[in-house]
Amino acid sequence: MTENLMIVARIRTPFKEKFGIPRQSGLVPSLRGEIHFEGQFRSPDAVRGIEEYSHLWLLWGFSESRTDKVHLTVAPPRLGGKERRGVFATRSPFRPNGIGLSSVRLEEVRYDESGSPVLTVSGADLLDGTPIYDIKPYLPYTDCHPDARGGFGEAHKRDGIAVVFSEELRQKLPGELQDTVFEVLSQDPRAAYNKKPDYVYGMSFGSYDIRFTVEENVLTVKEVTDKRESEWKKVK
């Protein structure tokens, strides 16, 4: 029997495209998103008491990673995209039911002009407009396991790349976004199978287009363009 999942909310983030989204929640703590509720859940009753918690679990849908084929094994980017693991031993977006799980910090609970709650969260790893199926409080006494083993992911938890981001280019971003963009870039947005020499990459972040190159494991920002004010061409 097929069960239909109800969308309770959608999240707004700076990521209009998949490229650049952190590979896990919490990797970029300063990255903000807003959760806007839908339908009957646009009521203060639905979030009553949620401010008592510092962190939340989000269950959501991989809306842009759909496939009709069931993948029993996948090639995780952290293993170079060449070594395969069982789908249930990874967090690949190509899953039997396309459901994602993220842990985020609850920063603020506010209410819009209609009285509907809006949750500001940080550390999210979701595409703008991603459907959220459920929200649950994170409980440290049962959800935190300090002695847990992290598998192959543990060996790659500090993976990253050096970033050269000149002050002149940083100033083209609003102050509150400068450190966030730097942190996102330091995670190396490139796919494991798409690390091309002499190539200019483009990352969309909110209304900004960030162009960069990578040479000898150093990422250098070349251009920052506000798409609202300038003509720009999407990197193919």
Coordinates of C-alpha atoms in Angstrom, one line a residue, residues 9-208:
A9 CA 5.9 23.4 5.4
R10 CA 8.5 24.5 2.9
I11 CA 11.9 26.0 3.7
R12 CA 13.3 29.2 2.1
T13 CA 17.1 29.1 1.7
P14 CA 19.7 31.0 -0.5
F15 CA 20.1 27.9 -2.7
K16 CA 18.1 28.1 -5.9
E17 CA 20.2 25.3 -7.3
K18 CA 21.7 22.1 -5.9
F19 CA 25.3 23.1 -6.6
G20 CA 26.9 24.5 -3.4
I21 CA 24.5 23.1 -0.9
P22 CA 26.4 21.7 2.1
R23 CA 26.6 17.9 2.0
Q24 CA 25.3 17.6 5.6
S25 CA 23.3 19.7 8.0
G26 CA 25.4 21.7 10.5
L27 CA 28.5 22.0 8.3
V28 CA 27.8 25.7 7.8
P29 CA 26.4 26.9 11.1
S30 CA 25.8 30.4 9.9
L31 CA 23.6 29.4 7.0
R32 CA 20.1 30.6 7.7
G33 CA 16.7 29.4 6.4
E34 CA 13.1 30.1 7.1
I35 CA 10.4 27.4 7.5
H36 CA 7.0 28.6 6.3
F37 CA 4.0 26.4 7.2
E38 CA 1.2 25.4 4.8
G39 CA -2.5 24.7 5.1
Q40 CA -3.9 23.8 8.5
F41 CA -0.4 24.0 10.0
R42 CA -0.4 27.8 9.5
S43 CA -1.5 28.1 13.1
P44 CA 0.4 29.1 16.3
D45 CA -1.1 25.9 17.9
A46 CA 1.1 23.7 15.6
V47 CA 4.3 25.1 17.2
R48 CA 3.2 25.8 20.7
G49 CA 6.2 25.1 23.0
I50 CA 8.7 24.6 20.2
E51 CA 10.8 27.5 21.6
E52 CA 11.7 25.3 24.5
Y53 CA 14.1 23.4 22.2
S54 CA 17.4 24.6 20.7
H55 CA 17.5 22.1 17.9
L56 CA 15.0 20.4 15.6
W57 CA 14.9 17.4 13.3
L58 CA 13.5 18.0 9.8
L59 CA 12.1 15.3 7.6
W60 CA 11.9 16.4 4.0
G61 CA 11.8 15.4 0.4
F62 CA 14.6 15.2 -2.2
S63 CA 12.4 17.1 -4.7
E64 CA 15.2 17.6 -7.2
S65 CA 16.8 14.1 -7.0
R66 CA 14.0 11.9 -8.3
T67 CA 14.6 8.6 -10.0
D68 CA 12.4 5.7 -11.1
K69 CA 15.2 3.2 -10.5
V70 CA 16.0 1.7 -7.2
H71 CA 19.7 2.0 -6.4
L72 CA 21.1 -0.7 -4.1
T73 CA 24.5 0.8 -4.2
V74 CA 25.7 4.4 -4.6
A75 CA 29.1 6.2 -5.0
P76 CA 29.5 8.7 -2.1
P77 CA 31.3 11.9 -3.0
R78 CA 33.4 11.6 0.1
L79 CA 34.9 8.5 -1.4
G80 CA 35.8 10.2 -4.6
G81 CA 32.6 9.1 -6.4
K82 CA 34.3 5.9 -7.5
E83 CA 33.9 3.5 -4.5
R84 CA 30.5 2.1 -3.9
R85 CA 28.5 1.5 -0.7
G86 CA 25.1 0.1 0.0
V87 CA 22.4 2.8 -0.2
F88 CA 21.5 2.2 3.5
A89 CA 25.1 2.7 4.5
T90 CA 25.1 6.3 3.0
R91 CA 23.2 9.5 3.0
S92 CA 22.8 9.6 -0.8
P93 CA 19.8 11.6 -2.1
F94 CA 19.0 8.7 -4.4
R95 CA 16.9 6.7 -1.9
P96 CA 14.0 4.3 -2.3
N97 CA 11.6 6.9 -0.9
G98 CA 13.6 10.2 -1.4
I99 CA 13.3 11.3 2.3
G100 CA 16.0 13.4 3.9
L101 CA 16.8 14.0 7.5
S102 CA 18.5 17.2 8.9
S103 CA 19.3 18.5 12.3
V104 CA 19.1 22.3 12.6
R105 CA 19.3 24.9 15.3
L106 CA 16.2 26.9 16.0
E107 CA 17.1 30.5 16.1
E108 CA 13.8 32.3 16.2
V109 CA 10.0 31.8 16.2
R110 CA 8.1 34.7 14.7
Y111 CA 4.6 35.2 13.2
D112 CA 3.9 36.8 9.8
E113 CA 1.2 39.3 9.1
S114 CA -1.5 36.6 8.9
G115 CA -0.4 35.1 12.3
S116 CA 1.2 32.0 10.7
P117 CA 4.4 30.9 12.5
V118 CA 7.8 31.2 10.8
L119 CA 10.8 29.3 12.1
T120 CA 14.3 30.7 11.5
V121 CA 16.8 27.9 11.6
S122 CA 20.6 27.6 11.0
G123 CA 22.8 24.9 9.7
A124 CA 20.3 23.7 7.1
D125 CA 21.4 21.8 4.0
L126 CA 18.2 22.2 1.9
L127 CA 17.3 23.6 -1.5
D128 CA 15.0 26.6 -1.5
G129 CA 11.4 25.5 -1.6
T130 CA 12.1 22.0 -0.3
P131 CA 9.0 20.3 1.1
I132 CA 9.1 19.4 4.8
Y133 CA 7.0 16.4 5.9
D134 CA 7.6 16.6 9.6
I135 CA 9.4 18.6 12.3
K136 CA 10.4 17.0 15.6
P137 CA 12.4 18.4 18.6
Y138 CA 16.0 17.2 19.0
L139 CA 16.4 15.5 22.5
P140 CA 20.0 15.5 23.7
Y141 CA 19.4 12.8 26.3
T142 CA 18.4 10.3 23.7
D143 CA 19.5 11.6 20.3
C144 CA 23.1 12.4 21.2
H145 CA 25.5 9.4 21.2
P146 CA 29.1 10.6 21.9
D147 CA 30.5 7.1 21.5
A148 CA 28.8 6.4 18.1
R149 CA 31.0 5.3 15.2
G150 CA 30.9 7.4 12.1
G151 CA 32.0 4.9 9.4
F152 CA 33.8 6.3 6.4
G153 CA 32.2 9.7 7.0
E154 CA 34.3 10.1 10.2
A155 CA 37.5 10.1 8.2
H156 CA 36.2 12.9 6.0
K157 CA 34.6 15.1 8.6
R158 CA 37.3 17.7 8.3
D159 CA 37.5 17.7 4.5
G160 CA 37.6 21.1 3.0
I161 CA 39.5 23.4 0.8
A162 CA 41.5 26.6 1.2
V163 CA 39.6 29.7 0.0
V164 CA 41.1 32.9 -1.3
F165 CA 38.3 35.6 -1.2
S166 CA 39.6 39.1 -1.6
E167 CA 38.2 41.9 0.5
E168 CA 37.2 43.8 -2.6
L169 CA 34.9 40.9 -3.7
R170 CA 33.7 40.1 -0.2
Q171 CA 32.4 43.7 0.1
K172 CA 30.1 43.0 -2.9
L173 CA 28.0 40.8 -0.5
P174 CA 25.9 42.1 2.4
G175 CA 27.9 41.9 5.6
E176 CA 25.7 39.1 7.1
L177 CA 26.4 36.9 4.0
Q178 CA 30.2 37.3 3.7
D179 CA 31.2 34.7 6.3
T180 CA 28.4 32.3 5.3
V181 CA 29.5 32.3 1.6
F182 CA 33.1 31.8 2.7
E183 CA 32.1 28.8 4.8
V184 CA 30.0 27.3 2.0
L185 CA 32.9 27.6 -0.4
S186 CA 35.4 26.1 2.1
Q187 CA 33.3 22.9 2.0
D188 CA 34.4 22.6 -1.7
P189 CA 31.0 22.6 -3.6
R190 CA 32.4 20.7 -6.6
A191 CA 31.2 17.1 -7.2
A192 CA 33.8 14.4 -6.9
Y193 CA 33.3 13.6 -10.6
N194 CA 33.5 17.3 -11.7
K195 CA 36.8 18.6 -10.6
K196 CA 38.1 20.2 -13.8
P197 CA 41.3 22.1 -14.2
D198 CA 41.2 25.5 -15.8
Y199 CA 37.4 25.7 -15.3
V200 CA 35.4 28.6 -13.9
Y201 CA 32.6 27.3 -11.6
G202 CA 29.5 29.3 -10.8
M203 CA 27.5 29.0 -7.5
S204 CA 24.1 30.7 -7.1
F205 CA 23.6 32.0 -3.5
G206 CA 20.4 34.0 -3.1
S207 CA 20.5 36.8 -5.6
Y208 CA 24.3 36.5 -6.1

